[in-house]
PDB file of C-alpha atoms in Angstrom:
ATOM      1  CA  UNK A   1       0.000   0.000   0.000  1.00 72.00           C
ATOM      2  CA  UNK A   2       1.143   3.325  -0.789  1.00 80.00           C
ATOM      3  CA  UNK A   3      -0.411   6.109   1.285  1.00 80.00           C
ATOM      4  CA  UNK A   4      -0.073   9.851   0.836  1.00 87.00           C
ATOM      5  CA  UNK A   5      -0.787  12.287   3.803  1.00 88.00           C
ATOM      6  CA  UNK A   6      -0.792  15.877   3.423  1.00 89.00           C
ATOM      7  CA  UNK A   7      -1.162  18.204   6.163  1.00 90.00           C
ATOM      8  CA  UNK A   8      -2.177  22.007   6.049  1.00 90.00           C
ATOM      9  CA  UNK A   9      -1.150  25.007   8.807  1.00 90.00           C
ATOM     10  CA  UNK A  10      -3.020  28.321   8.756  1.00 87.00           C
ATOM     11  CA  UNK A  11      -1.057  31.853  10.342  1.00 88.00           C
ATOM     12  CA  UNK A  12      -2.900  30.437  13.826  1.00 87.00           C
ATOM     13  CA  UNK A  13      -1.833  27.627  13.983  1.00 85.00           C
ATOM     14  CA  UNK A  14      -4.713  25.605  13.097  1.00 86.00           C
ATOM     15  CA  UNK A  15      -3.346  22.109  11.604  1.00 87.00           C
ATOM     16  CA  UNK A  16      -5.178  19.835   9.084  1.00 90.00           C
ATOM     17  CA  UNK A  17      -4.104  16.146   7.836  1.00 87.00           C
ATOM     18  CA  UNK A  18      -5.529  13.994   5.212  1.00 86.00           C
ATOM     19  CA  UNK A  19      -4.312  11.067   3.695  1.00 87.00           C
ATOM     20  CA  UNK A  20      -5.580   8.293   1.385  1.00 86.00           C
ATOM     21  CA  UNK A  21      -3.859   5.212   0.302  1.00 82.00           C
ATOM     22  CA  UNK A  22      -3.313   3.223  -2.735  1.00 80.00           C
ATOM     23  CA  UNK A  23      -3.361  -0.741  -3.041  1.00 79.00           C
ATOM     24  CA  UNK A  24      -0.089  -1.057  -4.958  1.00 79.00           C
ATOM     25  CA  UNK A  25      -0.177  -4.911  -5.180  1.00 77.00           C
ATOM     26  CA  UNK A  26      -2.495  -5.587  -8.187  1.00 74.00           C
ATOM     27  CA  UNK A  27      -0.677  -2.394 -10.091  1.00 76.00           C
ATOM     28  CA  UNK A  28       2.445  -4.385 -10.348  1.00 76.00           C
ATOM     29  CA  UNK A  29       3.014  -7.230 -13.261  1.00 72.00           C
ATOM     30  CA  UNK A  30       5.684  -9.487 -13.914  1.00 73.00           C
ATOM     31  CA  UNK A  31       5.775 -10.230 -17.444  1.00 69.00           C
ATOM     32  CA  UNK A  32       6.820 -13.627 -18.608  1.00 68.00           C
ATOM     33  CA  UNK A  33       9.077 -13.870 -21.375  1.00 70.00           C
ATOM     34  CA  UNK A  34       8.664 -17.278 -22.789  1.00 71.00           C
ATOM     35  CA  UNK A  35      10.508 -19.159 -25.304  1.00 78.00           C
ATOM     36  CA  UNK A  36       9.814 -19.578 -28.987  1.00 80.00           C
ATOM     37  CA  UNK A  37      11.086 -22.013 -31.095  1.00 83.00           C
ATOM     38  CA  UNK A  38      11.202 -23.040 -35.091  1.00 83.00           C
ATOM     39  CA  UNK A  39      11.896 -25.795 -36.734  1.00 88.00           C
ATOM     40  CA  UNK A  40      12.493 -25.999 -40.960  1.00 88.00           C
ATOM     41  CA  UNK A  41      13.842 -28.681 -43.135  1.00 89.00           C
ATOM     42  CA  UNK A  42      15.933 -26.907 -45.107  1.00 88.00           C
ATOM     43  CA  UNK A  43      17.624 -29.784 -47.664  1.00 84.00           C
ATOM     44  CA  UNK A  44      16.556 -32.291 -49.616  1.00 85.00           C
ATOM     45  CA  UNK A  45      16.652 -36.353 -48.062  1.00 86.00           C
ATOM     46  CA  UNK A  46      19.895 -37.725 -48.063  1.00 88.00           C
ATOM     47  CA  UNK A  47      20.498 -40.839 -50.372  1.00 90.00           C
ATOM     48  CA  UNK A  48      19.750 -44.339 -48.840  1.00 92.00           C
ATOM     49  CA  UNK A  49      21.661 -46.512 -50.849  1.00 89.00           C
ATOM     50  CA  UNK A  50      21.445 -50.960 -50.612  1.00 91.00           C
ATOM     51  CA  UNK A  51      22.428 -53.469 -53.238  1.00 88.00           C
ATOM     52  CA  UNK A  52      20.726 -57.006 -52.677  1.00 85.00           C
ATOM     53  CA  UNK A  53      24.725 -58.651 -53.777  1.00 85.00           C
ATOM     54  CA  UNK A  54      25.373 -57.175 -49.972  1.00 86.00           C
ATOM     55  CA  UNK A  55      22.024 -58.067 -48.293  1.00 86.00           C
ATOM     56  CA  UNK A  56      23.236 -56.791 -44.720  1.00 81.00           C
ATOM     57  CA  UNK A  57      25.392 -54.240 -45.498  1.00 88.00           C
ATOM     58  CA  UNK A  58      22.870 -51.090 -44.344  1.00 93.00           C
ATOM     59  CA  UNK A  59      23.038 -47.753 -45.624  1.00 92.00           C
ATOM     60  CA  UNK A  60      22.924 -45.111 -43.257  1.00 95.00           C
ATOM     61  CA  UNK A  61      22.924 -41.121 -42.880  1.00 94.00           C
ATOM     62  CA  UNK A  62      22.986 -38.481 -40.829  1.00 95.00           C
ATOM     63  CA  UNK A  63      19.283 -36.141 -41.456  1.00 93.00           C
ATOM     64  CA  UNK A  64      20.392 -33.889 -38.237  1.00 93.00           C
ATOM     65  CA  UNK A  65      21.496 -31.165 -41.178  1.00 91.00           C
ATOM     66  CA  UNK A  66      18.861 -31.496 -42.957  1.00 93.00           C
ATOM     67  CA  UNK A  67      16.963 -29.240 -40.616  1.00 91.00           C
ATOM     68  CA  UNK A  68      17.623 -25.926 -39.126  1.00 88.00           C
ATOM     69  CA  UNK A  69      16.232 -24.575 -35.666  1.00 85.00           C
ATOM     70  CA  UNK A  70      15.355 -21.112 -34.972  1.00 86.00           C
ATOM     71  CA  UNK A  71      15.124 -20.295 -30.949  1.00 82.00           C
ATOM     72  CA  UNK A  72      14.114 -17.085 -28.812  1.00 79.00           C
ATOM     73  CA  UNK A  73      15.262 -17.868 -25.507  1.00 75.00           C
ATOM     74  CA  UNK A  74      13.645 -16.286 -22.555  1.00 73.00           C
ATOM     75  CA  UNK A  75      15.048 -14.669 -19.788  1.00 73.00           C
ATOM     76  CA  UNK A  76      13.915 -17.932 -17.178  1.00 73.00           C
ATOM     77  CA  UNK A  77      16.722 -19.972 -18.452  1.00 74.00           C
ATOM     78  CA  UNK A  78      15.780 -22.867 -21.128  1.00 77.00           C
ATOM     79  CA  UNK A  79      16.249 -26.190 -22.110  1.00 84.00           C
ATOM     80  CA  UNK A  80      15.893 -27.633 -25.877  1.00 86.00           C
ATOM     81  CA  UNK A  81      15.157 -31.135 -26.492  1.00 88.00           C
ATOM     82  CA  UNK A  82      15.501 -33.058 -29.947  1.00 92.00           C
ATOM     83  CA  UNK A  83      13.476 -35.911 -30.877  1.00 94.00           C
ATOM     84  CA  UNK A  84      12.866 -37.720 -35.061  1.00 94.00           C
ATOM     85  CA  UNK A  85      10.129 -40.246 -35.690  1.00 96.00           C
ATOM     86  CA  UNK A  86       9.682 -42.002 -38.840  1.00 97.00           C
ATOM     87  CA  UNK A  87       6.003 -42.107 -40.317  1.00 97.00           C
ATOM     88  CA  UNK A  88       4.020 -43.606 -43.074  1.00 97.00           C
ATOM     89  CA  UNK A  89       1.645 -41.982 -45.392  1.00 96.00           C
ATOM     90  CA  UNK A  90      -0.906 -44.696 -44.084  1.00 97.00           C
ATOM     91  CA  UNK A  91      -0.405 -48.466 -41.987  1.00 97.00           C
ATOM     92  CA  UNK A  92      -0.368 -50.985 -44.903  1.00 97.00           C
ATOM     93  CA  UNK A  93       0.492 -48.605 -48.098  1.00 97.00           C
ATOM     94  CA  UNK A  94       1.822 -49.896 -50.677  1.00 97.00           C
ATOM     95  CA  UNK A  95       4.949 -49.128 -51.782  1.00 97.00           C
ATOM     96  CA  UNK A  96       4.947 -50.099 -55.060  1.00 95.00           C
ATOM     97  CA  UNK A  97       8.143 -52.570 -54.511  1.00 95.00           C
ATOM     98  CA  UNK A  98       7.534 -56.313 -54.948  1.00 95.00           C
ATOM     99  CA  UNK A  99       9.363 -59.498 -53.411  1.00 96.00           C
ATOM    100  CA  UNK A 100      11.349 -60.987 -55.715  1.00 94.00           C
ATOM    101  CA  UNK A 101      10.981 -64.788 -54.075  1.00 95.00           C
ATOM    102  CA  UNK A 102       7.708 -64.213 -53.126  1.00 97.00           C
ATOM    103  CA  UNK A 103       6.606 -62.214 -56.124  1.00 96.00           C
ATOM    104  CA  UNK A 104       3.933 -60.207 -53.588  1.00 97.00           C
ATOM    105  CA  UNK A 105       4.049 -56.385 -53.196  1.00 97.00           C
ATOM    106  CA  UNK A 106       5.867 -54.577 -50.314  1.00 97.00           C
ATOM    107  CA  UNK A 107       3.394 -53.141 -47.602  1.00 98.00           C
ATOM    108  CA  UNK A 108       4.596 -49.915 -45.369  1.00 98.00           C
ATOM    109  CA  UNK A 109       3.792 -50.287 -41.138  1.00 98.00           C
ATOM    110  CA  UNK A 110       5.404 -48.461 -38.586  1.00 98.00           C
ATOM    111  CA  UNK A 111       6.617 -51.374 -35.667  1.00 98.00           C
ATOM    112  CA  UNK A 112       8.158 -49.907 -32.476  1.00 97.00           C
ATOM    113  CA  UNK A 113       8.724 -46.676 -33.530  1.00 97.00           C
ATOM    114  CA  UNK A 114      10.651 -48.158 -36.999  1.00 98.00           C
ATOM    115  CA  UNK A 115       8.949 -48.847 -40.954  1.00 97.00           C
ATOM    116  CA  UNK A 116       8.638 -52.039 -41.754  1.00 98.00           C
ATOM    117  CA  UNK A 117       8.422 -53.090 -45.590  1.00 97.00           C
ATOM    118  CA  UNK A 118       6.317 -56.496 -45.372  1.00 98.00           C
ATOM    119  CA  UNK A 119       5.688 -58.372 -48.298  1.00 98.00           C
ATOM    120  CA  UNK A 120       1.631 -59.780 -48.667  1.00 97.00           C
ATOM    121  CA  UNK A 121      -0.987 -60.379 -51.260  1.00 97.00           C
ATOM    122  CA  UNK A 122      -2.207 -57.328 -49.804  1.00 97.00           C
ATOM    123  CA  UNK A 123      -1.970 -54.996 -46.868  1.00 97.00           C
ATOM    124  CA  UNK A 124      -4.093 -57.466 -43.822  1.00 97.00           C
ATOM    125  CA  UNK A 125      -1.855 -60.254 -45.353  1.00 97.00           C
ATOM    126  CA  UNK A 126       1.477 -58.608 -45.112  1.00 97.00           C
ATOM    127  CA  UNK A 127       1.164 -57.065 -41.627  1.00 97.00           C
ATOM    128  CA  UNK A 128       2.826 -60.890 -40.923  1.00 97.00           C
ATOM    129  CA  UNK A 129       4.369 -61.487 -43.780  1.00 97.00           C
ATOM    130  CA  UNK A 130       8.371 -61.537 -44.427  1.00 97.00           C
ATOM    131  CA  UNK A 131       9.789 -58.833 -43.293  1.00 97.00           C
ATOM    132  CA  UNK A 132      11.861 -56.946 -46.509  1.00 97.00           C
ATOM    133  CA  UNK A 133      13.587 -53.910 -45.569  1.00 96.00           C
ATOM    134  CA  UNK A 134      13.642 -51.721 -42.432  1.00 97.00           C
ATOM    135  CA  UNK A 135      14.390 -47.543 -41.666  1.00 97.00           C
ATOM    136  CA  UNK A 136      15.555 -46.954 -38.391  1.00 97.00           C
ATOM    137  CA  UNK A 137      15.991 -43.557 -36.759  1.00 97.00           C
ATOM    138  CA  UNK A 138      18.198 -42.944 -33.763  1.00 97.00           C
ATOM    139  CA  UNK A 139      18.183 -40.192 -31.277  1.00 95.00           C
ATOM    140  CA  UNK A 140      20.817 -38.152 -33.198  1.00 95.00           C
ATOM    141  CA  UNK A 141      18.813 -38.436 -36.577  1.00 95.00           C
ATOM    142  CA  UNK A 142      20.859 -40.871 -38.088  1.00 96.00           C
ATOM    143  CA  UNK A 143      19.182 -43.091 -40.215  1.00 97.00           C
ATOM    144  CA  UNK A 144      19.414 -46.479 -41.568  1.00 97.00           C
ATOM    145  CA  UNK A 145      17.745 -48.707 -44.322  1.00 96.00           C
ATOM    146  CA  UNK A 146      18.691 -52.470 -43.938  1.00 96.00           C
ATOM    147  CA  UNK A 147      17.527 -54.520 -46.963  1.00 95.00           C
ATOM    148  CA  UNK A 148      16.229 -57.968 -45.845  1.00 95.00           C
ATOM    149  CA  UNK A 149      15.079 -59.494 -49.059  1.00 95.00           C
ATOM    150  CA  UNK A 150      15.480 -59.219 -52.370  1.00 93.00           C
ATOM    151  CA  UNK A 151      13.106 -56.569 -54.697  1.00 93.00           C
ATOM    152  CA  UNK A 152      12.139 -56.461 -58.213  1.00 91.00           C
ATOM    153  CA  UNK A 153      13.694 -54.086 -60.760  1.00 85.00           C
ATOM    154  CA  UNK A 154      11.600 -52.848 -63.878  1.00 76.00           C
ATOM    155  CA  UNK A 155      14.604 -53.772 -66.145  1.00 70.00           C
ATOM    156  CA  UNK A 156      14.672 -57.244 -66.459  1.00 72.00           C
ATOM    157  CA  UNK A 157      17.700 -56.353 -69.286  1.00 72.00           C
ATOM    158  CA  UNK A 158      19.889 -54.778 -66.924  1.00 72.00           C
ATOM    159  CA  UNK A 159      21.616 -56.243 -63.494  1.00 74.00           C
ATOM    160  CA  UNK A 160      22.856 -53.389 -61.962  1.00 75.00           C
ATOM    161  CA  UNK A 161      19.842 -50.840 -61.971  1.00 80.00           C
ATOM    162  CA  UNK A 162      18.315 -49.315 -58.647  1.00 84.00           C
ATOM    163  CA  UNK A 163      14.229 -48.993 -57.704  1.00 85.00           C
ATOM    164  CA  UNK A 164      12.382 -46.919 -55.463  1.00 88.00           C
ATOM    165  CA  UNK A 165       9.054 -46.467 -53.673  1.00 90.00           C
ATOM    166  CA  UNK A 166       6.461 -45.486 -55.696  1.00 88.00           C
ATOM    167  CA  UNK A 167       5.370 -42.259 -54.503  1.00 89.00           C
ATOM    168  CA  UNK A 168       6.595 -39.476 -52.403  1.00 87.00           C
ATOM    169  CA  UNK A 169       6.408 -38.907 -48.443  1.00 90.00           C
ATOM    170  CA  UNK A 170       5.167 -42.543 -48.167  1.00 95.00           C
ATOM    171  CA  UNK A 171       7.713 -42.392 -45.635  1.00 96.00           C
ATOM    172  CA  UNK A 172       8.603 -39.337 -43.448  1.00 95.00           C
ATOM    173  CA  UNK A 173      10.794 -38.409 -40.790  1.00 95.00           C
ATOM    174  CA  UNK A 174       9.780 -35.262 -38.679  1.00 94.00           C
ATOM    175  CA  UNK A 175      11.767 -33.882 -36.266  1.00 92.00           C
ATOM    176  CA  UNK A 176      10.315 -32.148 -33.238  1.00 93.00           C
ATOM    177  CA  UNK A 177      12.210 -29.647 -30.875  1.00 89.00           C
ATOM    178  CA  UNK A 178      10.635 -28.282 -27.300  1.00 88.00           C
ATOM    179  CA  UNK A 179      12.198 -26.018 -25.676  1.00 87.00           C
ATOM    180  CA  UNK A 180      11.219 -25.624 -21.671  1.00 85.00           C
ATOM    181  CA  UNK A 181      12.050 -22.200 -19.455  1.00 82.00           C
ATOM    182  CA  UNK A 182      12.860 -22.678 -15.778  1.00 80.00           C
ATOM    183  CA  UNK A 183       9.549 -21.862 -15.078  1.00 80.00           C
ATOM    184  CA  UNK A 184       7.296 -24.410 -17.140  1.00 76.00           C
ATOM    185  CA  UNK A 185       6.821 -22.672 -20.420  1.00 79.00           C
ATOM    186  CA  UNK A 186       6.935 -25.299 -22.866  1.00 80.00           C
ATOM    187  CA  UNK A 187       6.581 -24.314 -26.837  1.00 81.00           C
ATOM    188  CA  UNK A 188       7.302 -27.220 -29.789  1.00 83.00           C
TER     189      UNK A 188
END
C-alpha cells in the first residue's frame, strides 16, 4: 500500500491532515518472457543406398542437417530437447516394390517406432508377412535402411539398376524440438 498524507497550517496555527492510500499490489506485473522455437527442413533427403549382392550391409545417414532450428530464448533460463520419428503416409500402403521370391508387393507399417516393408498379397496379409527392408531412426537423426530381401527391378535387361518407392512422403521423418524455461513454459 502506498499512502499519501498531506497536512495544512493556517497563520494560527490551526493544523489539518488527510491522507488516502493506494493498493499497490495488483498495479504491479511481472511479465513472462517465454521461449519460442522453429523448426524448418531446409535440404533435400539424403540418399539411402542398398544393393541385394550385400544383403546386410545397411546404408545409413545423418538427417540432423537437414533441418535448421530457430530459438528465442527467454530470460527464465531454457532447455531444448531433440526428438525424429519415422512415419508412413498410411499403416499398410503400398509401396509399389515387390518381393522378388515371393513375387507379392511390399506393404509400409510403422513397428516400435521403426517402418517395416512387409511383403503380402495385400496390406491385412502382409502385416505378418516376411519382413523386406527396415528404416531406423536414432536419437541423433541418423538413419538407416537395412535390406532384408530381395526386390524387383523394372529392367529385367539390366543387373545393376536401382528402384524406389512409388510415390513421395510414403515415408517421413519429422523432427520435433521443445524447448522448456525454468519456469514451465513449454513451446514445440
Amino acid at each position: 500500500t502506498l499512502t499519501r498524507t498531506d497536512t495544512i497550517t493556517d497563520n494560527d496555527g490551526d493544523v489539518r491532515s488527510d491522507s488516502a492510500s493506494i493498493d499497490l499490489g495488483t498495479a504491479m506485473t511481472f511479465a513472462d518472457s517465454g521461449p519460442s522455437i522453429a523448426v524448418e527442413a531446409t535440404a533435400a533427403a539424403d540418399t539411402l543406398a542398398v544393393d541385394d549382392d550385400t544383403l546386410g550391409s545397411d546404408a545409413t545417414a545423418s538427417f540432423a542437417d537437414n533441418f535448421t532450428i530457430t530459438t528465442t530464448n527467454s530470460a527464465d533460463g531454457d532447455t531444448t530437447t531433440t526428438a525424429y520419428a519415422l512415419s508412413v503416409s498410411s499403416s499398410g500402403a503400398d509401396s509399389g516394390l515387390v518381393d522378388t521370391a515371393l513375387n507379392e508387393n511390399v506393404y509400409l507399417f510403422v513397428e516400435s517406432g521403426n517402418v517395416v516393408g512387409r511383403a503380402g498379397t495385400d496390406a491385412t496379409d502382409a502385416q505378418s508377412g516376411e519382413q523386406v527392408f527396415t528404416v531406423s531412426v536414432d536419437a541423433n537423426g541418423l538413419v538407416e535402411l537395412d535390406q532384408l530381401r530381395v526386390v524387383k527391378q523394372s529392367d529385367t535387361n539390366s543387373d545393376n539398376e536401382t528402384t524406389t518407392l512409388s510415390a513421395a512422403e510414403l515415408i517421413t521423418l519429422t523432427r520435433t524440438d521443445t524447448i522448456t524455461d525454468n519456469d514451465g513454459d513449454v513451446r514445440s
